[in-house]
């Protein structure tokens, strides 16, 4: 029999894997370094192009502005000349508009010597003066020097917010000065060419590379190929400003939710930071492809020696492991009659013997547990079932607690579904003082009470069931003695409050429907005790209690609070009308009931009562006080009526 170590070639696979990993890591590092160098070189080239374009476009913009300013002034001079020589055009706005069109201007405004607009192509501006705003106020200097010629920078006009350049010159006679407005289309186009976003569109190579220009101090983005980021701070989109310094700065950052490689520089002359952001996915795309190709090559080279060893391992070891796994699977699923029998090598043979020994020990565990529990006289049962094998194993104590008959045990042990059905049918959950306990119907009035818990195990459950019948019976007896009045068998104050205080205090009137609390105080108890004795008084109280217990057409809770005081809580009524009908019947019942306090001696029932109707927001204490006050008021009225009746007789 061969030793398993002699037929294992795992070291060959490990060495091959280590070499492959080293080659792959080295190749990947070299490619990453190369990509970094390429990214920096291409970024620096872009930065140089941006500098050059900014310089060229700035020169062009200044030239265009100067040309446009001269044109604007020449147009104003020509219009001033025309109007001075033909004042009649001032009476015809359409003629002024033709002059504006002829001179290639958009607006004409005529100011008098006080700086007030008195004529022009746009009547809505008439009577405005150089004192009416910052934009028009620029031309206030015209009033100080009639030789002045002013040309304003391109800016949005006040009315339409359109970009306009205004210029103004005096007429030769000095009676008025002309202000003309021209839409500077060439200036705007030259300005657009000088905008960073426009320059970036010329230099952008692909959608995976973004360009950013930001203010050095604030980090606010002034231009970008990603237009929605313009106006935001670099930090807001994930670019750490603190990593950008003079020269070329490189770092990784999570920009707009994407992992990127960033290359930044600082343009001191333009007072801005310029950067190029490349997504890692695009930057390292070829790295991944090359790595995959290299990996495939290494795998192919390693395939033949590993395959040879694999065939040999499969023949000697793998087949034995598969067979042993199959046998262990059956055992794990509950088939403890199965044994392990793999003898392909020494180690498998020893492992099979140990598994079989373990199964033998496991077989005796259930019997040992049953024996220990029986000797300890503990009412605890244990069961386990496996759904794959359809079997159930349980101790003898489990059969006794669940009431399983001997002729049923065999069928239940062999079928877990039947066992579960039996369990659900006989074990019913109930609630005892807020504790979840199960009741088993064993044919007696009280039944048996158990607790059980199931722990999930592979393909089944392990259950523990504990007989707590004696504990529950003792608890119920104690509760009964604690909450029941001995004389009347009604609830005492404690028992009454424990049953109705919580729903009333929580204002859960929707749970009790229409209801009322009735305080009852027996009249004449002292006279009965004095005349017939306390035994007769007890009979009188019992009689009242029997009457209260039988009273009411819906749900009720009744109690003796002590002495001659009783309380009755009626609830579950569908309407107040039916509730008050029952309360009215209480008077009739009282007036028509007599109690035999001793042989041949019958006395009429007399008691006073007060009613408090259950309402939302009225708690137990409030209802008790209201009913008690009304009861004592009723007692005073009844006594007064009795006194008046007695005086009438006298």
PDB file of C-alpha atoms in Angstrom, residues 430-607:
ATOM      1  CA  UNK A 430     -50.459  29.605  24.000  1.00  0.00           C
ATOM      2  CA  UNK A 431     -49.563  32.617  26.131  1.00  0.00           C
ATOM      3  CA  UNK A 432     -49.225  32.453  29.884  1.00  0.00           C
ATOM      4  CA  UNK A 433     -48.342  35.752  31.594  1.00  0.00           C
ATOM      5  CA  UNK A 434     -46.621  36.994  28.439  1.00  0.00           C
ATOM      6  CA  UNK A 435     -44.542  33.839  28.098  1.00  0.00           C
ATOM      7  CA  UNK A 436     -44.958  31.625  25.039  1.00  0.00           C
ATOM      8  CA  UNK A 437     -45.691  28.093  26.220  1.00  0.00           C
ATOM      9  CA  UNK A 438     -47.200  25.183  24.264  1.00  0.00           C
ATOM     10  CA  UNK A 439     -50.126  23.047  25.377  1.00  0.00           C
ATOM     11  CA  UNK A 440     -50.507  19.330  24.590  1.00  0.00           C
ATOM     12  CA  UNK A 441     -54.007  17.871  24.733  1.00  0.00           C
ATOM     13  CA  UNK A 442     -53.626  14.617  26.652  1.00  0.00           C
ATOM     14  CA  UNK A 443     -57.337  14.038  27.244  1.00  0.00           C
ATOM     15  CA  UNK A 444     -57.495  15.883  30.589  1.00  0.00           C
ATOM     16  CA  UNK A 445     -59.104  19.285  31.184  1.00  0.00           C
ATOM     17  CA  UNK A 446     -55.832  21.024  31.946  1.00  0.00           C
ATOM     18  CA  UNK A 447     -53.629  19.136  29.454  1.00  0.00           C
ATOM     19  CA  UNK A 448     -49.834  19.243  29.541  1.00  0.00           C
ATOM     20  CA  UNK A 449     -47.600  22.277  29.059  1.00  0.00           C
ATOM     21  CA  UNK A 450     -44.210  22.251  27.388  1.00  0.00           C
ATOM     22  CA  UNK A 451     -41.476  24.527  26.109  1.00  0.00           C
ATOM     23  CA  UNK A 452     -39.502  23.596  23.041  1.00  0.00           C
ATOM     24  CA  UNK A 453     -36.723  24.995  20.924  1.00  0.00           C
ATOM     25  CA  UNK A 454     -35.436  23.861  17.546  1.00  0.00           C
ATOM     26  CA  UNK A 455     -31.888  24.548  16.411  1.00  0.00           C
ATOM     27  CA  UNK A 456     -31.197  24.332  12.675  1.00  0.00           C
ATOM     28  CA  UNK A 457     -28.596  21.743  11.711  1.00  0.00           C
ATOM     29  CA  UNK A 458     -27.582  20.641   8.241  1.00  0.00           C
ATOM     30  CA  UNK A 459     -30.649  19.354   6.330  1.00  0.00           C
ATOM     31  CA  UNK A 460     -32.801  19.288   9.471  1.00  0.00           C
ATOM     32  CA  UNK A 461     -33.339  20.349  13.058  1.00  0.00           C
ATOM     33  CA  UNK A 462     -32.256  19.442  16.575  1.00  0.00           C
ATOM     34  CA  UNK A 463     -35.110  19.926  19.036  1.00  0.00           C
ATOM     35  CA  UNK A 464     -35.322  20.084  22.842  1.00  0.00           C
ATOM     36  CA  UNK A 465     -38.700  19.777  24.552  1.00  0.00           C
ATOM     37  CA  UNK A 466     -39.197  20.391  28.285  1.00  0.00           C
ATOM     38  CA  UNK A 467     -42.284  19.407  30.282  1.00  0.00           C
ATOM     39  CA  UNK A 468     -43.308  22.430  32.418  1.00  0.00           C
ATOM     40  CA  UNK A 469     -46.813  21.220  33.326  1.00  0.00           C
ATOM     41  CA  UNK A 470     -46.248  21.289  37.086  1.00  0.00           C
ATOM     42  CA  UNK A 471     -44.753  24.773  36.925  1.00  0.00           C
ATOM     43  CA  UNK A 472     -47.690  26.122  34.883  1.00  0.00           C
ATOM     44  CA  UNK A 473     -50.289  24.486  37.170  1.00  0.00           C
ATOM     45  CA  UNK A 474     -48.571  25.877  40.249  1.00  0.00           C
ATOM     46  CA  UNK A 475     -48.390  29.309  38.649  1.00  0.00           C
ATOM     47  CA  UNK A 476     -52.079  29.254  37.687  1.00  0.00           C
ATOM     48  CA  UNK A 477     -53.091  28.143  41.175  1.00  0.00           C
ATOM     49  CA  UNK A 478     -50.997  30.904  42.731  1.00  0.00           C
ATOM     50  CA  UNK A 479     -52.449  33.434  40.299  1.00  0.00           C
ATOM     51  CA  UNK A 480     -55.966  32.270  41.070  1.00  0.00           C
ATOM     52  CA  UNK A 481     -55.400  32.575  44.821  1.00  0.00           C
ATOM     53  CA  UNK A 482     -53.787  35.972  44.358  1.00  0.00           C
ATOM     54  CA  UNK A 483     -56.449  37.538  42.095  1.00  0.00           C
ATOM     55  CA  UNK A 484     -59.737  35.953  43.337  1.00  0.00           C
ATOM     56  CA  UNK A 485     -61.782  37.171  46.306  1.00  0.00           C
ATOM     57  CA  UNK A 486     -62.297  34.166  48.618  1.00  0.00           C
ATOM     58  CA  UNK A 487     -65.799  35.095  49.767  1.00  0.00           C
ATOM     59  CA  UNK A 488     -67.485  35.994  46.450  1.00  0.00           C
ATOM     60  CA  UNK A 489     -65.236  34.183  43.936  1.00  0.00           C
ATOM     61  CA  UNK A 490     -65.107  37.426  41.945  1.00  0.00           C
ATOM     62  CA  UNK A 491     -61.799  39.106  41.105  1.00  0.00           C
ATOM     63  CA  UNK A 492     -60.243  41.123  43.888  1.00  0.00           C
ATOM     64  CA  UNK A 493     -58.863  44.638  43.279  1.00  0.00           C
ATOM     65  CA  UNK A 494     -55.500  43.287  42.028  1.00  0.00           C
ATOM     66  CA  UNK A 495     -57.100  40.840  39.613  1.00  0.00           C
ATOM     67  CA  UNK A 496     -59.503  43.481  38.303  1.00  0.00           C
ATOM     68  CA  UNK A 497     -56.843  46.121  37.732  1.00  0.00           C
ATOM     69  CA  UNK A 498     -54.460  43.704  36.012  1.00  0.00           C
ATOM     70  CA  UNK A 499     -57.118  42.949  33.412  1.00  0.00           C
ATOM     71  CA  UNK A 500     -58.505  46.367  32.541  1.00  0.00           C
ATOM     72  CA  UNK A 501     -56.020  49.057  33.649  1.00  0.00           C
ATOM     73  CA  UNK A 502     -53.670  48.670  30.641  1.00  0.00           C
ATOM     74  CA  UNK A 503     -56.304  48.955  27.841  1.00  0.00           C
ATOM     75  CA  UNK A 504     -57.947  51.912  29.585  1.00  0.00           C
ATOM     76  CA  UNK A 505     -54.707  53.741  30.421  1.00  0.00           C
ATOM     77  CA  UNK A 506     -53.521  53.358  26.830  1.00  0.00           C
ATOM     78  CA  UNK A 507     -56.832  54.742  25.546  1.00  0.00           C
ATOM     79  CA  UNK A 508     -57.349  51.653  23.398  1.00  0.00           C
ATOM     80  CA  UNK A 509     -61.105  52.175  23.223  1.00  0.00           C
ATOM     81  CA  UNK A 510     -61.103  50.652  19.738  1.00  0.00           C
ATOM     82  CA  UNK A 511     -60.155  47.334  21.364  1.00  0.00           C
ATOM     83  CA  UNK A 512     -62.992  47.345  23.929  1.00  0.00           C
ATOM     84  CA  UNK A 513     -65.806  48.879  21.868  1.00  0.00           C
ATOM     85  CA  UNK A 514     -68.465  50.776  23.798  1.00  0.00           C
ATOM     86  CA  UNK A 515     -68.116  50.183  27.549  1.00  0.00           C
ATOM     87  CA  UNK A 516     -68.656  51.569  31.016  1.00  0.00           C
ATOM     88  CA  UNK A 517     -67.246  51.127  34.509  1.00  0.00           C
ATOM     89  CA  UNK A 518     -69.883  50.765  37.279  1.00  0.00           C
ATOM     90  CA  UNK A 519     -69.041  51.254  40.986  1.00  0.00           C
ATOM     91  CA  UNK A 520     -71.485  49.419  43.292  1.00  0.00           C
ATOM     92  CA  UNK A 521     -71.853  49.873  47.060  1.00  0.00           C
ATOM     93  CA  UNK A 522     -74.135  47.501  48.996  1.00  0.00           C
ATOM     94  CA  UNK A 523     -76.735  49.287  51.152  1.00  0.00           C
ATOM     95  CA  UNK A 524     -77.856  47.960  54.515  1.00  0.00           C
ATOM     96  CA  UNK A 525     -74.947  45.553  55.119  1.00  0.00           C
ATOM     97  CA  UNK A 526     -74.354  46.889  58.645  1.00  0.00           C
ATOM     98  CA  UNK A 527     -78.019  46.432  59.616  1.00  0.00           C
ATOM     99  CA  UNK A 528     -77.977  42.821  58.335  1.00  0.00           C
ATOM    100  CA  UNK A 529     -74.762  42.090  60.260  1.00  0.00           C
ATOM    101  CA  UNK A 530     -76.191  43.655  63.435  1.00  0.00           C
ATOM    102  CA  UNK A 531     -79.570  41.904  63.172  1.00  0.00           C
ATOM    103  CA  UNK A 532     -78.693  38.491  61.712  1.00  0.00           C
ATOM    104  CA  UNK A 533     -74.940  38.142  62.192  1.00  0.00           C
ATOM    105  CA  UNK A 534     -71.896  38.323  59.960  1.00  0.00           C
ATOM    106  CA  UNK A 535     -72.663  34.958  58.360  1.00  0.00           C
ATOM    107  CA  UNK A 536     -75.883  36.468  57.027  1.00  0.00           C
ATOM    108  CA  UNK A 537     -73.889  39.497  55.849  1.00  0.00           C
ATOM    109  CA  UNK A 538     -71.584  37.176  53.926  1.00  0.00           C
ATOM    110  CA  UNK A 539     -74.576  35.507  52.275  1.00  0.00           C
ATOM    111  CA  UNK A 540     -75.902  38.962  51.365  1.00  0.00           C
ATOM    112  CA  UNK A 541     -72.587  39.880  49.736  1.00  0.00           C
ATOM    113  CA  UNK A 542     -72.421  36.531  47.893  1.00  0.00           C
ATOM    114  CA  UNK A 543     -75.936  37.112  46.591  1.00  0.00           C
ATOM    115  CA  UNK A 544     -74.968  40.517  45.208  1.00  0.00           C
ATOM    116  CA  UNK A 545     -71.838  38.963  43.691  1.00  0.00           C
ATOM    117  CA  UNK A 546     -73.910  36.220  41.976  1.00  0.00           C
ATOM    118  CA  UNK A 547     -76.236  38.852  40.571  1.00  0.00           C
ATOM    119  CA  UNK A 548     -73.306  40.913  39.232  1.00  0.00           C
ATOM    120  CA  UNK A 549     -71.616  37.814  37.779  1.00  0.00           C
ATOM    121  CA  UNK A 550     -74.761  36.890  35.812  1.00  0.00           C
ATOM    122  CA  UNK A 551     -75.542  40.436  34.673  1.00  0.00           C
ATOM    123  CA  UNK A 552     -74.847  41.912  31.230  1.00  0.00           C
ATOM    124  CA  UNK A 553     -75.462  40.925  27.609  1.00  0.00           C
ATOM    125  CA  UNK A 554     -71.867  41.432  26.388  1.00  0.00           C
ATOM    126  CA  UNK A 555     -68.397  41.026  27.803  1.00  0.00           C
ATOM    127  CA  UNK A 556     -67.689  41.993  31.402  1.00  0.00           C
ATOM    128  CA  UNK A 557     -65.142  41.900  34.223  1.00  0.00           C
ATOM    129  CA  UNK A 558     -66.459  42.026  37.816  1.00  0.00           C
ATOM    130  CA  UNK A 559     -64.722  42.282  41.176  1.00  0.00           C
ATOM    131  CA  UNK A 560     -65.172  42.905  44.880  1.00  0.00           C
ATOM    132  CA  UNK A 561     -62.877  45.747  45.817  1.00  0.00           C
ATOM    133  CA  UNK A 562     -63.314  45.133  49.572  1.00  0.00           C
ATOM    134  CA  UNK A 563     -66.020  45.383  52.235  1.00  0.00           C
ATOM    135  CA  UNK A 564     -69.340  46.139  50.557  1.00  0.00           C
ATOM    136  CA  UNK A 565     -67.800  47.717  47.402  1.00  0.00           C
ATOM    137  CA  UNK A 566     -68.062  46.034  44.015  1.00  0.00           C
ATOM    138  CA  UNK A 567     -67.062  47.081  40.512  1.00  0.00           C
ATOM    139  CA  UNK A 568     -68.403  45.932  37.156  1.00  0.00           C
ATOM    140  CA  UNK A 569     -66.816  46.742  33.789  1.00  0.00           C
ATOM    141  CA  UNK A 570     -69.070  46.184  30.754  1.00  0.00           C
ATOM    142  CA  UNK A 571     -67.527  46.317  27.262  1.00  0.00           C
ATOM    143  CA  UNK A 572     -67.766  44.985  23.713  1.00  0.00           C
ATOM    144  CA  UNK A 573     -71.055  46.756  22.935  1.00  0.00           C
ATOM    145  CA  UNK A 574     -71.744  47.812  19.374  1.00  0.00           C
ATOM    146  CA  UNK A 575     -73.427  51.060  20.387  1.00  0.00           C
ATOM    147  CA  UNK A 576     -73.998  53.304  23.408  1.00  0.00           C
ATOM    148  CA  UNK A 577     -77.722  52.621  23.142  1.00  0.00           C
ATOM    149  CA  UNK A 578     -77.359  48.908  23.871  1.00  0.00           C
ATOM    150  CA  UNK A 579     -74.873  49.710  26.662  1.00  0.00           C
ATOM    151  CA  UNK A 580     -77.273  52.127  28.396  1.00  0.00           C
ATOM    152  CA  UNK A 581     -80.135  49.623  27.978  1.00  0.00           C
ATOM    153  CA  UNK A 582     -78.111  47.117  30.025  1.00  0.00           C
ATOM    154  CA  UNK A 583     -77.262  49.771  32.644  1.00  0.00           C
ATOM    155  CA  UNK A 584     -81.008  50.560  32.978  1.00  0.00           C
ATOM    156  CA  UNK A 585     -81.710  46.839  33.431  1.00  0.00           C
ATOM    157  CA  UNK A 586     -79.262  46.860  36.375  1.00  0.00           C
ATOM    158  CA  UNK A 587     -81.761  48.994  38.312  1.00  0.00           C
ATOM    159  CA  UNK A 588     -84.581  46.601  37.459  1.00  0.00           C
ATOM    160  CA  UNK A 589     -82.483  43.606  38.454  1.00  0.00           C
ATOM    161  CA  UNK A 590     -81.585  45.254  41.769  1.00  0.00           C
ATOM    162  CA  UNK A 591     -85.159  46.182  42.565  1.00  0.00           C
ATOM    163  CA  UNK A 592     -86.438  42.705  41.723  1.00  0.00           C
ATOM    164  CA  UNK A 593     -83.847  40.609  43.583  1.00  0.00           C
ATOM    165  CA  UNK A 594     -84.088  39.218  47.120  1.00  0.00           C
ATOM    166  CA  UNK A 595     -81.577  37.125  49.082  1.00  0.00           C
ATOM    167  CA  UNK A 596     -82.224  34.546  51.789  1.00  0.00           C
ATOM    168  CA  UNK A 597     -79.753  35.451  54.543  1.00  0.00           C
ATOM    169  CA  UNK A 598     -80.931  32.656  56.864  1.00  0.00           C
ATOM    170  CA  UNK A 599     -83.661  30.080  56.807  1.00  0.00           C
ATOM    171  CA  UNK A 600     -86.976  31.781  56.358  1.00  0.00           C
ATOM    172  CA  UNK A 601     -85.427  35.269  56.272  1.00  0.00           C
ATOM    173  CA  UNK A 602     -85.379  36.987  52.870  1.00  0.00           C
ATOM    174  CA  UNK A 603     -84.147  40.545  52.409  1.00  0.00           C
ATOM    175  CA  UNK A 604     -84.328  42.683  49.260  1.00  0.00           C
ATOM    176  CA  UNK A 605     -81.099  43.621  47.496  1.00  0.00           C
ATOM    177  CA  UNK A 606     -80.253  47.276  47.916  1.00  0.00           C
ATOM    178  CA  UNK A 607     -77.204  48.980  46.504  1.00  0.00           C
TER     179      UNK A 607
END
